[in-house]
XYZ file of C-alpha atoms in Angstrom:
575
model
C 19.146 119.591 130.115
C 16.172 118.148 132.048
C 13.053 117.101 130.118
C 9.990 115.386 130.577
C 7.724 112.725 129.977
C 4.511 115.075 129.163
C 1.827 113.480 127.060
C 0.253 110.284 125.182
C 1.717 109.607 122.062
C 2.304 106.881 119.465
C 5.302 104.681 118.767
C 8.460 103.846 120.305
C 12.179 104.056 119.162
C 15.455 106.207 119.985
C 14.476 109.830 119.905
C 18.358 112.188 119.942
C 17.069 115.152 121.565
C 19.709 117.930 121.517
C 18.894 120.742 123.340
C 20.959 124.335 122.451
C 19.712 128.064 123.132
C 17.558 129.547 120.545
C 16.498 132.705 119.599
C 13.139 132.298 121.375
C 11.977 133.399 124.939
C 12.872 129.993 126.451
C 16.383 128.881 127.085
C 18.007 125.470 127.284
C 21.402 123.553 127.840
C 23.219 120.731 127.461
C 23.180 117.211 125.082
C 21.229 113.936 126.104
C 20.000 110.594 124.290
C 16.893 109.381 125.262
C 15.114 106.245 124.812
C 10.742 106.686 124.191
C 8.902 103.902 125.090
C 5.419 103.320 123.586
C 3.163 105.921 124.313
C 5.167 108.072 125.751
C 6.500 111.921 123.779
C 8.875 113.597 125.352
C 9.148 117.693 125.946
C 11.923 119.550 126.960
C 12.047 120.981 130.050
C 12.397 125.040 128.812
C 9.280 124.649 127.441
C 7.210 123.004 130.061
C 8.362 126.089 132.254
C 8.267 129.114 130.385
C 6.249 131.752 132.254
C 3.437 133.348 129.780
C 2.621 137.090 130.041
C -0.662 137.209 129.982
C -2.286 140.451 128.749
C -6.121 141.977 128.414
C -7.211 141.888 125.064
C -10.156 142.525 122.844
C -12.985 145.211 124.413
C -13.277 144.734 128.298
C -16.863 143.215 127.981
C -14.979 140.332 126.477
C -13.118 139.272 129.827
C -10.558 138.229 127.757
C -6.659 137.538 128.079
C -4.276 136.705 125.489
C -0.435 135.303 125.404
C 2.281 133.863 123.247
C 3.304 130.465 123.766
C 6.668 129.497 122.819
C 6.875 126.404 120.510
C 9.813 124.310 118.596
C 9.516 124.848 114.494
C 9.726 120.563 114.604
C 8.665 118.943 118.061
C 10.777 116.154 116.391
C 14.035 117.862 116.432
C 13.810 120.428 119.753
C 17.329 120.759 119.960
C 17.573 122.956 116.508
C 17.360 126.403 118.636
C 14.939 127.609 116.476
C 11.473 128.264 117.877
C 7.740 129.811 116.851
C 5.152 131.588 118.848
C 1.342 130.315 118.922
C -1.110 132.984 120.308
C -3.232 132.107 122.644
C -6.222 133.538 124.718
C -8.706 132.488 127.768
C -12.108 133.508 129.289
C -12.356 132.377 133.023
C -15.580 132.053 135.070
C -16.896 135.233 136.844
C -16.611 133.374 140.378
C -14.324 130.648 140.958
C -12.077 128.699 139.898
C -12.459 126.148 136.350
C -12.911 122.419 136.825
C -11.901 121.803 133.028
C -10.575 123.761 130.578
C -12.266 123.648 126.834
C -10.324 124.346 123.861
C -12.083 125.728 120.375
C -11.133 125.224 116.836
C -12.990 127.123 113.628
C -11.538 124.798 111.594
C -10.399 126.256 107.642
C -7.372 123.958 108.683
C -5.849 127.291 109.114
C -8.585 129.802 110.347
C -7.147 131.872 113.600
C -9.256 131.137 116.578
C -8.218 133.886 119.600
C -11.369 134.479 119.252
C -13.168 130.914 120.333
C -12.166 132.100 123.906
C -14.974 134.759 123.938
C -17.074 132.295 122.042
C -17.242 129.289 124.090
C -17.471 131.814 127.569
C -20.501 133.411 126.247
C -22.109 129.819 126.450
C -23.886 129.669 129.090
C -23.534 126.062 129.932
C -19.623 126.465 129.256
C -19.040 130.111 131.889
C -19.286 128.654 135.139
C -17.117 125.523 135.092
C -14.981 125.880 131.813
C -11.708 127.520 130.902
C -12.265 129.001 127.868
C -9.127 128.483 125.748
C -8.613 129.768 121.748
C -5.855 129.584 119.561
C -4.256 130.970 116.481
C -2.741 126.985 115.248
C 1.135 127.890 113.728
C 1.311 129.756 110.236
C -1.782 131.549 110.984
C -3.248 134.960 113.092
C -1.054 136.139 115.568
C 0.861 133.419 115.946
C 4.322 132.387 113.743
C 2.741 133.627 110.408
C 3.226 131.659 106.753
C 2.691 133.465 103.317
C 2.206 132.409 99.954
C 2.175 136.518 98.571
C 2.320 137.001 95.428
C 0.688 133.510 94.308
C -1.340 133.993 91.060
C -5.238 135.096 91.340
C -7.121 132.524 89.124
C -8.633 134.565 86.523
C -9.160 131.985 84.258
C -12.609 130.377 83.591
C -12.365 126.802 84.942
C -15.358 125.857 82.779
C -13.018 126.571 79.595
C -11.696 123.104 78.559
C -8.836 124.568 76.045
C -5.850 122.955 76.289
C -4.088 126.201 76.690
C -6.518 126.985 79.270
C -6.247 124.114 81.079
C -2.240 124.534 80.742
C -2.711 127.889 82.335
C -4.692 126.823 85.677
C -2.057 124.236 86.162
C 0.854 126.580 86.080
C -0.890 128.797 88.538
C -1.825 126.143 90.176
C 1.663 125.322 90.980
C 3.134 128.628 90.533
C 0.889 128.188 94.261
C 3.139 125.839 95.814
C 6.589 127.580 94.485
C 5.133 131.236 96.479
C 3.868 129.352 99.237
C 7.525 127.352 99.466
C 10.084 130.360 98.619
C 7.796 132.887 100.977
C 7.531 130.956 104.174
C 11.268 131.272 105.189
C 11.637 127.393 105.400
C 8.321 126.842 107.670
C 6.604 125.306 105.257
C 7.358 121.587 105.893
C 6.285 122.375 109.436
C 2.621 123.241 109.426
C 1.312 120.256 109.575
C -1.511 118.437 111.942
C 1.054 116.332 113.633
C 2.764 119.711 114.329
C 0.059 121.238 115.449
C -1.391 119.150 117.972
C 1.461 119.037 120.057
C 1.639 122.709 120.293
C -2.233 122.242 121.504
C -0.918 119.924 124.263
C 1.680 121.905 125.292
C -0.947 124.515 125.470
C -2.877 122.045 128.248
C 0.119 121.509 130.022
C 1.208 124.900 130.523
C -2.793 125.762 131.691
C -2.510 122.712 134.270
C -5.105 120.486 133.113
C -4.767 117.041 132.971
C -8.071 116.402 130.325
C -8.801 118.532 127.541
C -12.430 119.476 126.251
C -12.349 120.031 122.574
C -15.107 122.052 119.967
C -13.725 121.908 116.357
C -15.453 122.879 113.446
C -14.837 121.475 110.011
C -11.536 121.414 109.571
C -10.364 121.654 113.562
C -13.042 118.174 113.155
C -9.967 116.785 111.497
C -7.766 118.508 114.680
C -9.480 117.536 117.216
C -9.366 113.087 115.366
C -5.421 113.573 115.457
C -5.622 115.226 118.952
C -7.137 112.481 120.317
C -4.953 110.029 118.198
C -1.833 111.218 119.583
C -2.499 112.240 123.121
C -5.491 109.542 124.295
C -4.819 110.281 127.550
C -5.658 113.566 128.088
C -8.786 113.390 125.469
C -12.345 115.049 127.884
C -15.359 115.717 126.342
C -14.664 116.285 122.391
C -17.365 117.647 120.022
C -17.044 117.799 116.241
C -19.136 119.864 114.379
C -19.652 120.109 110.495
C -17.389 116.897 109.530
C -14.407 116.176 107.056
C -13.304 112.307 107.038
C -11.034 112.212 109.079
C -10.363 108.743 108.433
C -9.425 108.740 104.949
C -6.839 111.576 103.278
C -7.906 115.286 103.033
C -7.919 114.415 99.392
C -11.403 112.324 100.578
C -12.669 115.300 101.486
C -12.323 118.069 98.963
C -13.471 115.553 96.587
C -16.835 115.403 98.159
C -17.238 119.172 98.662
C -18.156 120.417 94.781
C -21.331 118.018 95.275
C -22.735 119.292 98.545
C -22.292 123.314 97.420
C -24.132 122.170 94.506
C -27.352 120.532 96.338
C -26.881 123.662 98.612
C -27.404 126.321 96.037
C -29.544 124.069 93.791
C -31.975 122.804 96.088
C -31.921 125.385 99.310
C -31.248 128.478 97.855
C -32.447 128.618 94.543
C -35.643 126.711 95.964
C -35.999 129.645 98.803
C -35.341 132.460 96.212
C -38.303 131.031 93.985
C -41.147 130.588 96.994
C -40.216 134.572 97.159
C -39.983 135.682 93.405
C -42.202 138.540 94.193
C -39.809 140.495 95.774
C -36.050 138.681 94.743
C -37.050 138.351 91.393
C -34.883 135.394 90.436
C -37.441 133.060 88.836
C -40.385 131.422 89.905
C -38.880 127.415 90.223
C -35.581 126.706 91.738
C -34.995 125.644 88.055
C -35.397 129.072 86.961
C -33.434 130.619 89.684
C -30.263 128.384 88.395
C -30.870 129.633 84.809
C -31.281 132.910 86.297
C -27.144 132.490 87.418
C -26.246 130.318 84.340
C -27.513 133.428 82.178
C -25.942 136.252 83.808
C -22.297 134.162 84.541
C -22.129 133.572 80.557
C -22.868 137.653 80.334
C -19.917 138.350 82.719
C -17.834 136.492 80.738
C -18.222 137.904 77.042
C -18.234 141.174 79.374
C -17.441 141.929 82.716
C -18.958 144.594 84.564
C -16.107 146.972 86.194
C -17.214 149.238 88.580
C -15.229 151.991 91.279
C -16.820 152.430 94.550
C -16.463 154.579 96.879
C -14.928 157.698 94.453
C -12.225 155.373 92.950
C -11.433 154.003 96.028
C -12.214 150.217 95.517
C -12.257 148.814 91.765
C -14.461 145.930 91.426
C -14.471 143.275 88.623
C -17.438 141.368 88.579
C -16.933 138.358 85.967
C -17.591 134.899 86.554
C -15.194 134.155 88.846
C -16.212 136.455 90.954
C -20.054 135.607 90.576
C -18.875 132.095 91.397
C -17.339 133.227 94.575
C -20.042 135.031 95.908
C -22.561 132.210 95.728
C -19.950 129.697 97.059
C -19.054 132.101 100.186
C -23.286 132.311 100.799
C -23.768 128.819 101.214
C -22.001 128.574 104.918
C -25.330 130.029 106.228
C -28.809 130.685 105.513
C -28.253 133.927 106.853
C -26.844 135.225 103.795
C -29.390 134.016 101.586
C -30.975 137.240 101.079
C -28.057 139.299 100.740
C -27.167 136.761 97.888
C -29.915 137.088 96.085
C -30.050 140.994 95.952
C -26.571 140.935 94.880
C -27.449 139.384 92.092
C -30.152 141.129 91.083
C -27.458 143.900 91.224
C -25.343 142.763 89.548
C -27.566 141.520 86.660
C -29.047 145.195 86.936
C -25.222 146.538 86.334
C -24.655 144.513 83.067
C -27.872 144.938 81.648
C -27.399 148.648 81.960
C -24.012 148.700 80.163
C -25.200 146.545 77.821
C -27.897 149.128 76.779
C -26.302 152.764 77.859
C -22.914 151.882 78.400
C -20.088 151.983 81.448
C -20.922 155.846 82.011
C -24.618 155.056 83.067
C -23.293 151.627 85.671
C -20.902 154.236 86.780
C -23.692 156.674 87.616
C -25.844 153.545 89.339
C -23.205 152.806 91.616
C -22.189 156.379 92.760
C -26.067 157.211 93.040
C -25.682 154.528 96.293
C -25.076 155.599 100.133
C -21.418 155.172 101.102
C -21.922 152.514 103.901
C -23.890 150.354 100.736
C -21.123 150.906 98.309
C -18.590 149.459 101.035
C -20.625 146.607 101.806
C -20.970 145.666 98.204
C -16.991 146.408 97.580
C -16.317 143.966 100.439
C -18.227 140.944 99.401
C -17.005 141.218 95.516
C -13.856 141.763 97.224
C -13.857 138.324 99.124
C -14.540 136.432 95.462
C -12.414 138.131 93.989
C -9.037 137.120 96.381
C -10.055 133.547 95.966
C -6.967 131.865 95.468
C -7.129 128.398 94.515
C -8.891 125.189 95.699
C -11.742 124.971 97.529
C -13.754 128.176 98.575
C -12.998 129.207 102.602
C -15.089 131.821 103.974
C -13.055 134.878 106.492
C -9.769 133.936 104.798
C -6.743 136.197 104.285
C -2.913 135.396 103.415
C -1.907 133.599 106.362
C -5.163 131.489 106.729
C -4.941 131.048 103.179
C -1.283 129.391 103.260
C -1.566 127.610 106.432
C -5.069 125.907 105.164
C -2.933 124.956 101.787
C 0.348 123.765 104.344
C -2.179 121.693 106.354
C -3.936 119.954 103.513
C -1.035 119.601 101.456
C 1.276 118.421 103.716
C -0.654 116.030 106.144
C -1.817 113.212 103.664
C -0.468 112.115 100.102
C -2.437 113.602 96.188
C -1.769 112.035 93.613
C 0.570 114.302 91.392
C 0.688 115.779 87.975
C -1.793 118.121 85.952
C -3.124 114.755 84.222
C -4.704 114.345 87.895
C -5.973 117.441 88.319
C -7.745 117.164 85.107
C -9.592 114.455 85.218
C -10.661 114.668 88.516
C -11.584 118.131 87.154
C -13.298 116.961 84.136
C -14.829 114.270 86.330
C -17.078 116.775 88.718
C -17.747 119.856 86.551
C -20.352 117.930 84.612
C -21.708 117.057 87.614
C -21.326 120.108 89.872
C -20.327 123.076 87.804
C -20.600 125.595 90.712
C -17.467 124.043 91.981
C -16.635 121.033 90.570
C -14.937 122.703 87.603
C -12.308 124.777 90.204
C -10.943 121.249 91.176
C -7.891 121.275 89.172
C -6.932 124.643 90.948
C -6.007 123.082 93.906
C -1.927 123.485 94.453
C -1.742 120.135 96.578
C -1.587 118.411 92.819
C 1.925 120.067 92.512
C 2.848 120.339 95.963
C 6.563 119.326 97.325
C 4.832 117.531 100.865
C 7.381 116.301 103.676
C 7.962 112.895 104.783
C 5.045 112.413 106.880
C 3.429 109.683 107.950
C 0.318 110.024 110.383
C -1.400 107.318 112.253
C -5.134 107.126 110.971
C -7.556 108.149 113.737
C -10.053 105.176 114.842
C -11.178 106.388 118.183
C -10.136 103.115 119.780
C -9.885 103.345 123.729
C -11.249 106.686 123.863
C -14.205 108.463 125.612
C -17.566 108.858 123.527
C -16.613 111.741 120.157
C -20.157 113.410 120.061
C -20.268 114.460 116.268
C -22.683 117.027 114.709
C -23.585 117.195 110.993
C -26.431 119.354 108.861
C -27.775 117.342 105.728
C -26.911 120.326 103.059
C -23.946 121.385 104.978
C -21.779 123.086 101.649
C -18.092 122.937 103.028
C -18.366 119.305 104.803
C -20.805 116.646 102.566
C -23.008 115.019 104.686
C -21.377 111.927 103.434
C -18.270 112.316 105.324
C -19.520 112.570 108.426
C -21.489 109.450 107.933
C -18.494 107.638 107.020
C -16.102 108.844 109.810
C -18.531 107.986 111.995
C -19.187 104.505 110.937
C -15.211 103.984 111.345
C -14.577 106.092 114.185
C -15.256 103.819 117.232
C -17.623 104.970 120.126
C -18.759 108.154 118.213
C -22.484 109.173 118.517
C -23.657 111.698 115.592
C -26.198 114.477 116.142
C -27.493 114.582 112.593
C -29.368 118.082 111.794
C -32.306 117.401 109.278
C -33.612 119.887 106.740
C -30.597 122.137 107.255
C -27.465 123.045 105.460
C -25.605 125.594 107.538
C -22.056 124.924 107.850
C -20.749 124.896 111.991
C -24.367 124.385 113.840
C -23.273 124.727 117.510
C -23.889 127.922 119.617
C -27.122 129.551 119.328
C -28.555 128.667 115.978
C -30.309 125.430 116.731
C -32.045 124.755 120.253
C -31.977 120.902 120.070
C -27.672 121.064 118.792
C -27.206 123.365 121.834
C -29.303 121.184 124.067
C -27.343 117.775 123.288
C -23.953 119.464 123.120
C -24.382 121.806 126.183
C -25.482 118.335 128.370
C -22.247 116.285 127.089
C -19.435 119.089 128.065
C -21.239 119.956 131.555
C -21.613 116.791 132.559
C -20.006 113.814 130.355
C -23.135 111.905 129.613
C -23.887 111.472 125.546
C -26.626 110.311 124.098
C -26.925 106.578 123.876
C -27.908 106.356 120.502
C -27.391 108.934 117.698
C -29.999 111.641 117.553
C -31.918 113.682 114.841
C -32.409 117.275 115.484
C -34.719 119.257 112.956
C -33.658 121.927 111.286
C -34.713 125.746 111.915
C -35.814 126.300 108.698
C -34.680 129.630 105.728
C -36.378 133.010 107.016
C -38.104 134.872 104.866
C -36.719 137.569 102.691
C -37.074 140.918 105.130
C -38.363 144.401 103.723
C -35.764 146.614 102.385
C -35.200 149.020 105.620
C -35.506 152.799 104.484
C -32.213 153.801 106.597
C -29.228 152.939 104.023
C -27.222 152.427 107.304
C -29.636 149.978 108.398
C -30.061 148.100 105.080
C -26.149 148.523 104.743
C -25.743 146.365 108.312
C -27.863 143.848 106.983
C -25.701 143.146 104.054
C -22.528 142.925 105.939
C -21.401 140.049 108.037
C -24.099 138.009 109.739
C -23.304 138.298 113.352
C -25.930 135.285 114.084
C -23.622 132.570 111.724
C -21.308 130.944 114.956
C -18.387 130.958 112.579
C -18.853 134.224 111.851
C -19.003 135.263 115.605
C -16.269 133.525 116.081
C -14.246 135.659 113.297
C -15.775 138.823 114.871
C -14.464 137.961 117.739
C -10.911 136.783 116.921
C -10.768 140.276 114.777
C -11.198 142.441 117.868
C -8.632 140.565 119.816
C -5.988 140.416 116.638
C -2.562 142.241 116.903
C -3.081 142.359 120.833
């Protein structure tokens, strides 16, 4: 069995690589020992020269081809026979051929990005030179899928500090970890970073490129650290946009987050909402906005409001839990601001109505609605309401949902036990109730990780990281990014000031695209870090008389990058 020498890597030692036939599309033969010096990772051969079939996917306009690339299940252990698929796609230049290739990451962890491809390509800056390269990362998309089906929903109210409440959220809480273990077929342990960005270098291997451009967002920030940590050779031009700490354990990170979805909502939405009171009708101070929420969560909870939509089709609960949700999946982008709002004022409409006439007359509000409205609604109470556990991730389903909890679960050590969970539970909600309360919902408290043992990214010997970070961003605190980039060497960091939308690059801020656009076309970053100024909140548009129209508005903002990019990756799903 031939192999190779492929790609940077870190550490040295005896590495038994035994290398049988698997079920998978590659093949292999024969037994060998071999000896990995520093720096060095070794690949077997049948994977360095498997041919991909490359296929059109997506709508033509898109340009866009997709493959599967075959993978081991443990790059450590390649001679177990047993292998996984990772989907991949590409955009090439109209005319030419591509200097560089550039790879794209939405982040989640665990978000499918096929459709980053189409993304990056429609860049101008990126279409003529660029390889545009997305990926579905293992456990998620259309590649090798994990599930955690049939994990609890958590109904409870996190706010509720009974002990038999608090008992409760813990035992779903690791009732998480048991269905995301016994479901996942024994892939569990292997959807991991360290995993993950070896598949991403096979992926630059197989393409023929010797460097590697990299855009990650939030959590492919944390990707596209380890990427570099692990393969320093082959590290291009690498932009990370919306920050975790990559630095510290993923712990770090979610610890920060109830905080900066609190300043979010507190002091950009419910301060937008009350300069237009006139026609949201929230309250004329941001103060009064968040009493305006505080009042109608503690009426969904003595009583929720249940509504069908759509003749029976759809049954929505709205309790607090779900009210919760919707205001932590609005923060990502200003863009939703205003759909936000009016659901609320909905919503508060519906339980004031039962309250006085009963369910018959809420029933009668909600059929008395166009179709295309009642859908729109059903979908966004329908994204609260499959919230599993931890913190809030916009576009997720099952898959994403499992591989975000394998990623942060598995890469770096939480401390264990339900007395953890609760204090660092008890410890935010005072603080941040939005979120802060949910804390102890996260499975990673209860979760059976694998031995692993990652180096810490510190950006020594590489290339200039060009990071970019809004001050309210909700998903990534501000304060991470700082931090990273005071330990990550050579970094430069595009801070965005007077914003708080979560993934800023590609077409939502002039001065973002400007810096980042210069840096992958031609290598040079700024020489000091930069402030770019926000774009500010639009104001609240008219109701449209078309219910088609006003029924678009309310659905997915197509201007939101991250939510492009989900558009995108949608149309070119189960190609």
């Amino acid at each position: 069995m031939k192999f190779r020498a492929l790609a940077a890597s870190l550490g040295a030692g005896v590495l038994a690589l035994t290398f049988v036939s698997g079920p998978g599309a590659v093949s292999a033969s024969a037994d060998l020992i071999v000896t990995v010096q520093p720096t060095r990772t070794i690949v077997a051969e049948r994977y360095l020269e498997q041919e991909l079939s490359w296929r059109k996917c997506g709508e033509p306009a898109l340009r866009t081809q997709c493959a599967l690339v075959t993978v081991p299940r443990d790059w450590s252990n390649q001679s177990a026979g047993v292998d996984l698929e990772v989907a991949i796609s590409k955009v090439a230049p109209k005319k030419g051929k591509p200097s560089r290739i550039v790879v794209g990451n939405p982040g989640g962890p665990g978000a499918p990005g096929l459709g980053m491809a189409p993304f990056l390509a429609s860049r101008p800056a990126l279409a003529k030179g660029h390889l545009a390269v997305g990926f579905d990362p293992r456990g998620t998309g259309d590649s090798t899928t994990i599930t955690c089906d049939g994990s609890p929903l958590f109904t409870m109210d996190a706010r509720d500090r009974d002990g038999d409440n608090l008992d409760l959220i813990a035992d779903a809480a690791e009732l998480t970890s048991t269905y995301c273990e016994r479901q996942s077929r024994g892939l569990l342990p292997y959807i991991t970073t360290e995993q993950t960005v070896k598949d991403l270098d096979l992926v630059r291997a197989l393409l023929g490129f010797e460097q590697l451009d990299f855009i990650g967002y939030s959590g492919g920030t944390w990707l596209g650290a380890y990427y570099q940590t692990y393969f320093p050779e082959h590290v291009g031009r690498f932009v990370l946009d919306s920050n975790t700490d990559f630095t510290q354990p993923w712990q770090h990170t979610f610890e920060a987050q109830p905080e900066a979805f609190e300043r979010r909502f507190r002091e950009d939405f419910a301060g937008w909402a009350a300069r237009y009171h006139a026609q949201l009708r929230l309250g004329k101070t941001a103060e009064q906005v968040v009493r305006f929420y505080e009042r109608l969560r503690a009426k969904l909870k003595q009583e929720p409001a249940v509504e069908s939509f759509l003749d029976g089709m759809i049954k929505v609960t709205y309790d607090q839990n779900t009210l919760d949700g919707m205001i932590a999946n609005s923060m990502y982008s200003k863009l939703d601001f205003q759909t936000l709002a009016e659901d609320m004022r909905f919503i508060n409409d519906l339980r004031d109505t039962m309250a006085k006439k009963g369910r018959k007359a809420t029933q009668r509000k909600v059929d008395a609605l166009p179709d295309v409205v009642q859908k729109a609604h059903a979908k966004r109470a329908q994204r609260a309401m499959s919230r599993r556990s931890g913190p809030v991730l916009p576009l997720a389903e099952d898959s994403s949902n499992s591989t975000f909890f394998a990623i942060t679960c598995n890469d770096t050590e939480w401390p264990q036990g339900q007395g953890h969970a609760d204090d660092v539970s008890a410890e935010l909600g005072p603080q941040y109730p939005l979120l802060g309360w949910s804390a102890n919902e996260n499975p990673c408290y209860y979760w059976d990780r694998p031995s692993l043992d990652m180096p810490v990214p510190d950006g020594e010997g590489l290339p200039t990281t060009l990071m970019v970070q809004s001050d309210h961003d909700p998903a990534t605190n501000a304060s991470l990014a700082v931090e990273a980039h005071e330990q990550y060497a050579g970094s430069r960091l595009v801070r965005v000031a007077g914003e708080g939308d979560h993934g800023i690059y590609g077409g939502i801020n002039p001065c973002v695209d400007k810096v980042v656009d210069a840096f992958l076309t031609t290598g040079r970053s700024p020489v000091t870090d930069v402030v770019c100024q926000g774009t500010g909140i639009p104001a609240p548009r008219k109701h449209e008389p078309e219910p088609e129209v006003a029924a678009a508005r309310t659905a997915a903002v197509t201007g939101y990058p991250l939510a492009r990019i989900a558009d995108y990756t949608n149309s070119l799903s189960g190609f």
